[in-house]
mmCIF file of C-alpha atoms in Angstrom:
data_model
loop_
_atom_site.group_PDB
_atom_site.id
_atom_site.type_symbol
_atom_site.label_atom_id
_atom_site.label_comp_id
_atom_site.label_asym_id
_atom_site.label_seq_id
_atom_site.Cartn_x
_atom_site.Cartn_y
_atom_site.Cartn_z
ATOM 1 C CA MET N 27 -38.721 -33.037 26.313
ATOM 2 C CA ALA N 28 -36.324 -31.352 23.900
ATOM 3 C CA PRO N 29 -36.573 -32.389 20.238
ATOM 4 C CA SER N 30 -33.966 -34.697 18.756
ATOM 5 C CA VAL N 31 -31.431 -33.092 16.473
ATOM 6 C CA SER N 32 -32.942 -34.845 13.440
ATOM 7 C CA GLU N 33 -36.159 -32.858 14.074
ATOM 8 C CA LEU N 34 -34.432 -29.488 14.365
ATOM 9 C CA LYS N 35 -34.585 -27.060 11.449
ATOM 10 C CA PRO N 36 -31.709 -24.855 10.267
ATOM 11 C CA THR N 37 -31.347 -22.091 12.822
ATOM 12 C CA GLU N 38 -29.858 -18.636 12.726
ATOM 13 C CA ALA N 39 -26.518 -20.370 13.368
ATOM 14 C CA VAL N 40 -26.560 -21.645 9.791
ATOM 15 C CA ALA N 41 -27.058 -18.122 8.450
ATOM 16 C CA ASP N 42 -24.311 -16.812 10.723
ATOM 17 C CA VAL N 43 -21.899 -19.461 9.528
ATOM 18 C CA ALA N 44 -22.803 -18.963 5.877
ATOM 19 C CA ALA N 45 -21.905 -15.302 6.214
ATOM 20 C CA ASN N 46 -18.703 -16.211 8.007
ATOM 21 C CA ILE N 47 -17.745 -18.651 5.269
ATOM 22 C CA ALA N 48 -18.157 -15.903 2.696
ATOM 23 C CA ASN N 49 -15.846 -13.713 4.750
ATOM 24 C CA LEU N 50 -13.263 -16.491 4.902
ATOM 25 C CA LYS N 51 -13.212 -16.614 1.073
ATOM 26 C CA LEU N 52 -12.862 -20.386 1.027
ATOM 27 C CA THR N 53 -11.857 -22.142 -2.190
ATOM 28 C CA ASN N 54 -13.634 -24.920 -4.085
ATOM 29 C CA LYS N 55 -16.945 -23.118 -4.411
ATOM 30 C CA PRO N 56 -19.719 -25.345 -5.774
ATOM 31 C CA THR N 57 -20.999 -24.852 -9.303
ATOM 32 C CA GLN N 58 -24.578 -23.713 -9.878
ATOM 33 C CA GLU N 59 -25.476 -27.255 -10.893
ATOM 34 C CA GLU N 60 -23.951 -28.696 -7.716
ATOM 35 C CA THR N 61 -25.791 -26.147 -5.588
ATOM 36 C CA SER N 62 -29.142 -26.913 -7.184
ATOM 37 C CA LEU N 63 -28.705 -30.669 -6.639
ATOM 38 C CA ASP N 64 -27.398 -30.430 -3.076
ATOM 39 C CA LYS N 65 -30.096 -30.658 -0.406
ATOM 40 C CA GLY N 66 -27.656 -29.629 2.298
ATOM 41 C CA PRO N 67 -26.459 -31.486 5.395
ATOM 42 C CA SER N 68 -28.766 -34.103 6.909
ATOM 43 C CA TYR N 69 -28.239 -32.523 10.340
ATOM 44 C CA PRO N 70 -28.052 -28.748 9.817
ATOM 45 C CA PHE N 71 -28.041 -28.193 13.575
ATOM 46 C CA TYR N 72 -24.396 -29.328 13.509
ATOM 47 C CA TYR N 73 -23.286 -27.040 10.697
ATOM 48 C CA PRO N 74 -19.940 -25.532 11.768
ATOM 49 C CA TYR N 75 -20.217 -22.241 13.639
ATOM 50 C CA LEU N 76 -17.136 -20.029 13.250
ATOM 51 C CA ASP N 77 -17.634 -16.731 15.038
ATOM 52 C CA PRO N 78 -14.275 -14.873 15.109
ATOM 53 C CA ASN N 79 -15.525 -12.874 18.110
ATOM 54 C CA GLU N 80 -16.268 -15.917 20.294
ATOM 55 C CA LYS N 81 -13.851 -16.147 23.249
ATOM 56 C CA PHE N 82 -13.164 -18.760 25.939
ATOM 57 C CA PRO N 83 -11.270 -18.370 29.218
ATOM 58 C CA PRO N 84 -8.048 -20.351 29.754
ATOM 59 C CA THR N 85 -8.605 -24.022 30.532
ATOM 60 C CA ASP N 86 -8.491 -24.751 34.255
ATOM 61 C CA ILE N 87 -6.691 -27.690 35.861
ATOM 62 C CA PHE N 88 -9.123 -30.161 37.434
ATOM 63 C CA GLU N 89 -8.937 -33.368 39.452
ATOM 64 C CA PHE N 90 -9.399 -36.475 37.349
ATOM 65 C CA SER N 91 -9.890 -40.174 38.020
ATOM 66 C CA ASP N 92 -10.458 -42.473 35.058
ATOM 67 C CA LYS N 93 -13.861 -44.187 35.091
ATOM 68 C CA GLY N 94 -12.224 -47.374 33.885
ATOM 69 C CA LEU N 95 -10.765 -47.820 37.378
ATOM 70 C CA LEU N 96 -14.323 -48.318 38.678
ATOM 71 C CA ALA N 97 -15.381 -50.871 36.068
ATOM 72 C CA ASP N 98 -16.189 -54.534 36.498
ATOM 73 C CA LYS N 99 -13.455 -56.244 34.489
ATOM 74 C CA ALA N 100 -15.976 -58.776 33.162
ATOM 75 C CA LYS N 101 -17.965 -55.900 31.596
ATOM 76 C CA PRO N 102 -21.412 -57.516 31.995
ATOM 77 C CA ASN N 103 -23.319 -54.408 30.893
ATOM 78 C CA LEU N 104 -21.256 -53.751 27.779
ATOM 79 C CA LEU N 105 -20.338 -57.251 26.625
ATOM 80 C CA ASN N 106 -23.515 -59.186 27.301
ATOM 81 C CA ALA N 107 -24.857 -62.266 25.522
ATOM 82 C CA ASP N 108 -26.352 -60.185 22.695
ATOM 83 C CA THR N 109 -23.237 -58.114 21.928
ATOM 84 C CA LYS N 110 -21.435 -59.069 18.736
ATOM 85 C CA VAL N 111 -17.690 -58.441 18.985
ATOM 86 C CA HIS N 112 -15.222 -58.451 16.084
ATOM 87 C CA HIS N 113 -11.556 -57.619 16.692
ATOM 88 C CA LEU N 114 -9.809 -55.861 13.802
ATOM 89 C CA SER N 115 -6.221 -56.309 15.007
ATOM 90 C CA PRO N 116 -4.430 -57.945 17.945
ATOM 91 C CA TYR N 117 -3.191 -54.513 19.043
ATOM 92 C CA LEU N 118 -6.210 -52.240 18.695
ATOM 93 C CA GLY N 119 -9.663 -51.929 17.206
ATOM 94 C CA THR N 120 -12.910 -53.772 18.002
ATOM 95 C CA GLU N 121 -16.251 -53.523 16.227
ATOM 96 C CA LEU N 122 -19.379 -53.922 18.365
ATOM 97 C CA ARG N 123 -23.003 -54.490 17.394
ATOM 98 C CA ASN N 124 -26.236 -54.995 19.355
ATOM 99 C CA VAL N 125 -25.313 -52.606 22.134
ATOM 100 C CA GLN N 126 -26.509 -48.995 22.402
ATOM 101 C CA ILE N 127 -24.202 -46.466 24.056
ATOM 102 C CA SER N 128 -27.216 -44.302 24.891
ATOM 103 C CA GLN N 129 -28.768 -47.099 26.959
ATOM 104 C CA LEU N 130 -25.722 -47.934 29.069
ATOM 105 C CA SER N 131 -25.993 -47.356 32.795
ATOM 106 C CA PRO N 132 -23.227 -45.475 34.633
ATOM 107 C CA GLU N 133 -21.718 -48.895 35.352
ATOM 108 C CA GLY N 134 -21.876 -49.715 31.645
ATOM 109 C CA LEU N 135 -20.175 -46.432 30.773
ATOM 110 C CA ASN N 136 -17.403 -47.266 33.239
ATOM 111 C CA GLU N 137 -16.979 -50.574 31.411
ATOM 112 C CA LEU N 138 -16.840 -48.643 28.146
ATOM 113 C CA ALA N 139 -13.965 -46.561 29.536
ATOM 114 C CA LEU N 140 -12.105 -49.727 30.548
ATOM 115 C CA TYR N 141 -12.697 -51.501 27.222
ATOM 116 C CA THR N 142 -11.605 -48.418 25.275
ATOM 117 C CA ALA N 143 -8.383 -48.309 27.299
ATOM 118 C CA GLU N 144 -7.771 -51.991 26.598
ATOM 119 C CA ARG N 145 -8.691 -52.071 22.898
ATOM 120 C CA LYS N 146 -7.707 -48.447 22.092
ATOM 121 C CA VAL N 147 -10.449 -48.004 19.440
ATOM 122 C CA LEU N 148 -14.077 -49.219 19.542
ATOM 123 C CA ILE N 149 -16.361 -48.972 16.502
ATOM 124 C CA PHE N 150 -20.031 -49.074 17.484
ATOM 125 C CA ARG N 151 -22.515 -49.784 14.681
ATOM 126 C CA ASP N 152 -26.233 -48.944 14.344
ATOM 127 C CA GLN N 153 -26.243 -46.342 17.101
ATOM 128 C CA ASP N 154 -29.009 -43.831 17.842
ATOM 129 C CA PHE N 155 -26.427 -41.390 19.236
ATOM 130 C CA LYS N 156 -26.759 -38.846 16.407
ATOM 131 C CA ASP N 157 -30.509 -38.549 17.049
ATOM 132 C CA LEU N 158 -30.275 -37.841 20.757
ATOM 133 C CA THR N 159 -30.664 -34.300 22.004
ATOM 134 C CA PRO N 160 -27.391 -32.356 22.185
ATOM 135 C CA GLU N 161 -27.818 -32.132 25.937
ATOM 136 C CA ARG N 162 -27.974 -35.930 26.197
ATOM 137 C CA GLN N 163 -24.951 -36.390 23.941
ATOM 138 C CA ILE N 164 -22.955 -34.000 26.111
ATOM 139 C CA GLU N 165 -24.198 -35.711 29.285
ATOM 140 C CA ILE N 166 -22.875 -39.082 28.098
ATOM 141 C CA ALA N 167 -19.491 -37.678 27.092
ATOM 142 C CA ASN N 168 -19.215 -35.724 30.353
ATOM 143 C CA HIS N 169 -19.239 -39.031 32.225
ATOM 144 C CA PHE N 170 -15.637 -39.472 31.079
ATOM 145 C CA GLY N 171 -14.360 -35.986 31.935
ATOM 146 C CA PRO N 172 -14.889 -32.274 31.204
ATOM 147 C CA ILE N 173 -15.276 -31.744 27.462
ATOM 148 C CA GLN N 174 -12.560 -29.733 25.731
ATOM 149 C CA ARG N 175 -13.807 -26.651 23.894
ATOM 150 C CA HIS N 176 -11.776 -26.288 20.742
ATOM 151 C CA PRO N 177 -10.136 -22.883 20.266
ATOM 152 C CA THR N 178 -10.288 -22.693 16.448
ATOM 153 C CA SER N 179 -12.505 -25.323 14.827
ATOM 154 C CA GLY N 180 -16.187 -25.122 13.961
ATOM 155 C CA ASN N 181 -18.534 -25.818 16.850
ATOM 156 C CA VAL N 182 -22.323 -25.541 17.311
ATOM 157 C CA LYS N 183 -23.813 -22.195 18.264
ATOM 158 C CA GLY N 184 -24.696 -22.394 21.940
ATOM 159 C CA PHE N 185 -22.926 -25.758 22.333
ATOM 160 C CA PRO N 186 -19.160 -25.159 22.220
ATOM 161 C CA GLU N 187 -18.539 -28.713 23.455
ATOM 162 C CA PHE N 188 -19.042 -30.007 19.898
ATOM 163 C CA HIS N 189 -16.076 -30.125 17.528
ATOM 164 C CA VAL N 190 -17.552 -30.225 14.017
ATOM 165 C CA VAL N 191 -15.702 -31.969 11.183
ATOM 166 C CA TYR N 192 -17.173 -30.827 7.874
ATOM 167 C CA ARG N 193 -16.274 -30.817 4.167
ATOM 168 C CA ASP N 194 -18.546 -30.238 1.206
ATOM 169 C CA PRO N 195 -18.202 -28.652 -2.257
ATOM 170 C CA GLY N 196 -18.175 -25.129 -0.808
ATOM 171 C CA PHE N 197 -16.487 -25.661 2.559
ATOM 172 C CA ASP N 198 -13.011 -27.169 2.674
ATOM 173 C CA ARG N 199 -11.318 -25.476 5.615
ATOM 174 C CA LEU N 200 -9.464 -28.656 6.647
ATOM 175 C CA ASN N 201 -7.860 -28.898 3.212
ATOM 176 C CA ARG N 202 -6.397 -25.430 3.603
ATOM 177 C CA TYR N 203 -5.200 -26.030 7.172
ATOM 178 C CA ARG N 204 -3.401 -29.281 6.312
ATOM 179 C CA GLY N 205 -2.038 -27.915 3.030
ATOM 180 C CA PHE N 206 -3.291 -30.968 1.138
ATOM 181 C CA ASP N 207 -3.132 -29.182 -2.220
ATOM 182 C CA ASN N 208 0.652 -29.145 -1.963
ATOM 183 C CA LYS N 209 1.206 -32.693 -0.630
ATOM 184 C CA ILE N 210 1.681 -36.110 -2.199
ATOM 185 C CA ASN N 211 0.674 -38.043 0.936
ATOM 186 C CA LEU N 212 -2.489 -36.757 2.599
ATOM 187 C CA THR N 213 -2.176 -38.590 5.916
ATOM 188 C CA SER N 214 -1.645 -36.318 8.922
ATOM 189 C CA TRP N 215 -0.949 -38.295 12.103
ATOM 190 C CA HIS N 216 -1.979 -36.653 15.345
ATOM 191 C CA SER N 217 -3.535 -37.065 18.759
ATOM 192 C CA ASP N 218 -6.162 -34.432 19.407
ATOM 193 C CA VAL N 219 -5.212 -31.143 21.085
ATOM 194 C CA THR N 220 -2.181 -32.540 22.914
ATOM 195 C CA TYR N 221 -1.113 -28.989 23.682
ATOM 196 C CA GLU N 222 -3.682 -29.010 26.500
ATOM 197 C CA LYS N 223 -2.208 -29.504 29.967
ATOM 198 C CA GLN N 224 -4.756 -32.271 30.535
ATOM 199 C CA THR N 225 -4.960 -34.091 27.251
ATOM 200 C CA PRO N 226 -8.075 -35.933 26.006
ATOM 201 C CA GLY N 227 -8.889 -39.491 27.018
ATOM 202 C CA THR N 228 -12.046 -41.402 26.021
ATOM 203 C CA THR N 229 -13.120 -39.605 22.842
ATOM 204 C CA PHE N 230 -16.413 -39.845 20.889
ATOM 205 C CA PHE N 231 -16.840 -39.331 17.135
ATOM 206 C CA PHE N 232 -20.179 -39.816 15.399
ATOM 207 C CA ILE N 233 -20.918 -39.630 11.693
ATOM 208 C CA LEU N 234 -23.827 -37.645 10.199
ATOM 209 C CA ASP N 235 -23.124 -37.649 6.444
ATOM 210 C CA GLN N 236 -20.428 -39.595 4.658
ATOM 211 C CA PRO N 237 -19.333 -40.098 1.048
ATOM 212 C CA GLU N 238 -20.344 -43.327 -0.642
ATOM 213 C CA VAL N 239 -16.693 -44.423 -0.724
ATOM 214 C CA GLY N 240 -13.744 -43.098 1.277
ATOM 215 C CA GLY N 241 -13.444 -40.766 4.225
ATOM 216 C CA ASP N 242 -12.287 -43.453 6.683
ATOM 217 C CA THR N 243 -10.033 -42.839 9.699
ATOM 218 C CA LEU N 244 -6.694 -44.559 10.313
ATOM 219 C CA PHE N 245 -5.674 -45.383 13.890
ATOM 220 C CA THR N 246 -2.272 -46.554 15.146
ATOM 221 C CA SER N 247 -1.372 -47.927 18.578
ATOM 222 C CA GLN N 248 1.208 -45.800 20.362
ATOM 223 C CA VAL N 249 1.575 -48.641 22.874
ATOM 224 C CA GLU N 250 2.704 -51.084 20.207
ATOM 225 C CA ALA N 251 4.836 -48.372 18.575
ATOM 226 C CA TYR N 252 6.699 -48.101 21.887
ATOM 227 C CA ASN N 253 6.869 -51.878 22.359
ATOM 228 C CA ARG N 254 8.577 -52.341 18.978
ATOM 229 C CA LEU N 255 11.586 -50.286 20.054
ATOM 230 C CA SER N 256 14.692 -51.920 21.509
ATOM 231 C CA ASP N 257 15.113 -51.947 25.279
ATOM 232 C CA GLU N 258 18.171 -49.707 25.006
ATOM 233 C CA PHE N 259 16.312 -47.160 22.893
ATOM 234 C CA LYS N 260 13.345 -47.194 25.284
ATOM 235 C CA LYS N 261 15.702 -46.332 28.145
ATOM 236 C CA ARG N 262 16.826 -43.217 26.272
ATOM 237 C CA LEU N 263 13.265 -42.063 25.636
ATOM 238 C CA VAL N 264 11.982 -42.520 29.181
ATOM 239 C CA GLY N 265 12.417 -39.257 31.070
ATOM 240 C CA LEU N 266 12.491 -37.048 27.986
ATOM 241 C CA ARG N 267 9.914 -34.295 27.608
ATOM 242 C CA ALA N 268 8.591 -32.596 24.477
ATOM 243 C CA ILE N 269 6.864 -29.323 23.628
ATOM 244 C CA HIS N 270 3.343 -29.554 22.204
ATOM 245 C CA SER N 271 2.195 -26.305 20.593
ATOM 246 C CA ALA N 272 -1.162 -24.775 19.688
ATOM 247 C CA VAL N 273 0.499 -21.812 17.981
ATOM 248 C CA PRO N 274 0.446 -22.997 14.306
ATOM 249 C CA GLN N 275 -3.214 -23.946 14.597
ATOM 250 C CA ALA N 276 -4.117 -20.516 15.985
ATOM 251 C CA GLU N 277 -1.999 -18.667 13.433
ATOM 252 C CA HIS N 278 -3.684 -20.479 10.563
ATOM 253 C CA SER N 279 -7.168 -19.710 11.876
ATOM 254 C CA ARG N 280 -6.291 -16.026 12.244
ATOM 255 C CA SER N 281 -4.852 -15.958 8.721
ATOM 256 C CA ILE N 282 -8.214 -16.921 7.194
ATOM 257 C CA GLY N 283 -10.350 -14.763 9.498
ATOM 258 C CA GLY N 284 -11.392 -17.644 11.722
ATOM 259 C CA PRO N 285 -11.758 -17.740 15.493
ATOM 260 C CA VAL N 286 -9.035 -17.956 18.114
ATOM 261 C CA ARG N 287 -11.241 -18.435 21.137
ATOM 262 C CA ARG N 288 -8.372 -18.641 23.614
ATOM 263 C CA GLU N 289 -4.763 -17.678 23.184
ATOM 264 C CA PRO N 290 -2.565 -20.593 22.100
ATOM 265 C CA ILE N 291 -0.419 -22.375 24.651
ATOM 266 C CA GLU N 292 2.654 -24.587 24.563
ATOM 267 C CA THR N 293 2.944 -27.435 27.063
ATOM 268 C CA GLU N 294 5.633 -29.915 28.075
ATOM 269 C CA HIS N 295 4.621 -33.582 28.137
ATOM 270 C CA PRO N 296 6.578 -36.796 28.628
ATOM 271 C CA VAL N 297 7.740 -38.518 25.432
ATOM 272 C CA VAL N 298 6.608 -41.805 27.004
ATOM 273 C CA ARG N 299 3.475 -41.794 29.142
ATOM 274 C CA VAL N 300 1.693 -44.426 31.238
ATOM 275 C CA HIS N 301 -2.013 -45.182 31.007
ATOM 276 C CA PRO N 302 -3.610 -44.876 34.479
ATOM 277 C CA VAL N 303 -5.914 -47.883 33.982
ATOM 278 C CA THR N 304 -3.914 -50.453 32.008
ATOM 279 C CA GLY N 305 -0.432 -49.414 33.146
ATOM 280 C CA GLU N 306 0.764 -49.646 29.541
ATOM 281 C CA LYS N 307 3.541 -47.380 28.326
ATOM 282 C CA ALA N 308 2.947 -45.470 25.098
ATOM 283 C CA LEU N 309 4.799 -43.027 22.898
ATOM 284 C CA PHE N 310 3.290 -39.579 23.258
ATOM 285 C CA VAL N 311 4.538 -37.583 20.297
ATOM 286 C CA ASN N 312 2.681 -36.699 17.125
ATOM 287 C CA GLN N 313 3.367 -34.767 13.929
ATOM 288 C CA GLY N 314 0.401 -32.493 14.461
ATOM 289 C CA PHE N 315 1.505 -30.781 17.659
ATOM 290 C CA THR N 316 4.883 -32.036 18.956
ATOM 291 C CA LYS N 317 7.555 -29.496 18.004
ATOM 292 C CA SER N 318 10.752 -30.146 19.980
ATOM 293 C CA ILE N 319 12.480 -32.221 22.662
ATOM 294 C CA VAL N 320 13.240 -30.257 25.812
ATOM 295 C CA GLY N 321 16.978 -29.807 26.386
ATOM 296 C CA PHE N 322 17.999 -30.934 22.879
ATOM 297 C CA LYS N 323 19.500 -28.677 20.258
ATOM 298 C CA LYS N 324 17.381 -28.216 17.150
ATOM 299 C CA GLU N 325 19.238 -30.706 14.964
ATOM 300 C CA GLU N 326 19.155 -33.341 17.721
ATOM 301 C CA SER N 327 15.479 -32.760 18.422
ATOM 302 C CA ASP N 328 14.492 -32.851 14.758
ATOM 303 C CA PHE N 329 16.482 -36.053 14.212
ATOM 304 C CA LEU N 330 14.817 -37.895 17.096
ATOM 305 C CA LEU N 331 11.303 -36.647 16.431
ATOM 306 C CA ASN N 332 11.530 -37.392 12.713
ATOM 307 C CA PHE N 333 12.641 -40.946 13.508
ATOM 308 C CA LEU N 334 9.686 -41.431 15.860
ATOM 309 C CA PHE N 335 7.216 -39.842 13.430
ATOM 310 C CA GLU N 336 8.441 -42.094 10.620
ATOM 311 C CA HIS N 337 8.334 -45.171 12.862
ATOM 312 C CA ILE N 338 4.725 -44.401 13.800
ATOM 313 C CA ALA N 339 3.692 -43.616 10.215
ATOM 314 C CA LYS N 340 5.181 -46.850 8.877
ATOM 315 C CA GLY N 341 3.435 -49.046 11.465
ATOM 316 C CA ALA N 342 0.952 -50.668 9.095
ATOM 317 C CA ASP N 343 1.045 -53.865 11.162
ATOM 318 C CA PHE N 344 -0.237 -52.091 14.288
ATOM 319 C CA ARG N 345 -2.828 -49.932 12.533
ATOM 320 C CA ILE N 346 -6.515 -50.221 11.653
ATOM 321 C CA ARG N 347 -8.801 -48.420 9.219
ATOM 322 C CA ALA N 348 -12.139 -47.418 10.723
ATOM 323 C CA SER N 349 -14.899 -47.198 8.124
ATOM 324 C CA TYR N 350 -18.243 -45.502 8.592
ATOM 325 C CA GLU N 351 -21.845 -46.564 8.120
ATOM 326 C CA PRO N 352 -24.997 -44.627 9.030
ATOM 327 C CA GLY N 353 -25.190 -44.726 12.807
ATOM 328 C CA THR N 354 -21.481 -45.364 13.441
ATOM 329 C CA VAL N 355 -19.898 -44.019 16.623
ATOM 330 C CA VAL N 356 -16.154 -44.456 17.106
ATOM 331 C CA VAL N 357 -14.775 -44.249 20.636
ATOM 332 C CA TRP N 358 -11.016 -44.140 21.079
ATOM 333 C CA ASP N 359 -8.436 -43.453 23.765
ATOM 334 C CA ASN N 360 -6.558 -40.359 22.671
ATOM 335 C CA ARG N 361 -3.765 -41.019 25.193
ATOM 336 C CA VAL N 362 -2.470 -44.173 23.509
ATOM 337 C CA THR N 363 -3.337 -43.742 19.813
ATOM 338 C CA VAL N 364 -2.675 -41.446 16.889
ATOM 339 C CA HIS N 365 -5.059 -41.110 13.975
ATOM 340 C CA SER N 366 -5.373 -39.539 10.559
ATOM 341 C CA ALA N 367 -8.290 -38.716 8.337
ATOM 342 C CA THR N 368 -8.138 -40.210 4.855
ATOM 343 C CA PRO N 369 -9.308 -37.351 2.613
ATOM 344 C CA ASP N 370 -9.539 -39.666 -0.387
ATOM 345 C CA PHE N 371 -13.050 -38.693 -1.454
ATOM 346 C CA ASP N 372 -13.916 -35.938 -3.916
ATOM 347 C CA ALA N 373 -14.847 -32.979 -1.704
ATOM 348 C CA LYS N 374 -16.159 -31.172 -4.796
ATOM 349 C CA ALA N 375 -18.875 -33.778 -5.176
ATOM 350 C CA ALA N 376 -19.480 -35.257 -1.710
ATOM 351 C CA ARG N 377 -20.089 -34.259 1.895
ATOM 352 C CA ARG N 378 -18.444 -35.611 5.027
ATOM 353 C CA HIS N 379 -19.996 -34.404 8.264
ATOM 354 C CA ALA N 380 -19.126 -35.696 11.724
ATOM 355 C CA VAL N 381 -18.932 -34.465 15.302
ATOM 356 C CA ARG N 382 -16.380 -35.079 18.042
ATOM 357 C CA LEU N 383 -16.871 -34.854 21.799
ATOM 358 C CA THR N 384 -13.495 -34.731 23.521
ATOM 359 C CA PRO N 385 -13.411 -35.326 27.301
ATOM 360 C CA GLN N 386 -10.123 -34.336 28.876
ATOM 361 C CA ALA N 387 -8.267 -36.705 31.187
ATOM 362 C CA GLU N 388 -5.248 -36.595 33.500
ATOM 363 C CA ILE N 389 -2.046 -34.631 33.172
ATOM 364 C CA PRO N 390 0.094 -37.187 31.308
ATOM 365 C CA ILE N 391 1.866 -39.576 33.678
ATOM 366 C CA PRO N 392 5.536 -39.957 32.747
ATOM 367 C CA ALA N 393 6.966 -43.441 32.386
ATOM 368 C CA THR N 394 9.828 -44.439 34.642
ATOM 369 C CA ASP N 395 12.542 -47.039 34.190
#
């Protein structure tokens, strides 16, 4: 049996990445005192691997059927007598205790897909997920679809399925990408990698190290954002398509000597999509990747997108804040939510280390009148 990741020692991947970080000339280097006090990440196996020579082939189109369509609507495996359920908002967000994702049967995982579609964001506490073998973690996520391999972010050497989210006193790549040093508001609303032709669905995010205070994630319901619009305005959105681009992300990675594992693509998606399980309509635009409305002139496109971005960003009454504890796993439906990190902790004095597994789902289904 393979060892759990908590038993693994730093491998040659850590040395490779350390050299790569030096080449990237990242800012916010730790002081000698900080270095001497820092014992390093609790799970060095997941230290971000950033080989600029790593390459992936283009992503293939595949057949997809959501596992939630197979689930028992009563969810007896997921929501049994022992499960503690706490809803955070009427529109999205549920915290669950006394249920282990790793112990769910295939039927239970189908129920997880259905419940994630219904509640948009699930926050599982006291999970053993981070201590499973990487093969087992990937096996669970693969139940929900082929896992997207990120073209520019840190992954794990030999396991490109992992998207590593990492900040510490000497590694602050996200800060540079988002341009936080030159912003007043540090929120950055997005749905993950929506430039893919088949965008992510049921998404897993598990925490390894977190600051004592801060570092939460904000989630907003794109279903409720759509529902708040007038019927007349909805009619004008249905049928529109928008361009989602990977180009800025790739250009930034190249500019700092990072990887571009596949050439960036731009993809058209409907502005309003339909979830294949719940049938709910949701806005499908985000500040991170949506660049223009197809068929609109620039001023028209910018005007409409900026209105939608502002509407989404102001939706405090259909938003939750997911906090992290040791053993937290957050599962969300990337098709019907947007999220933003809250980089409110001092990255010069604290570490935030997490991993995302991002199964891809269907080609977005356009809403109709």
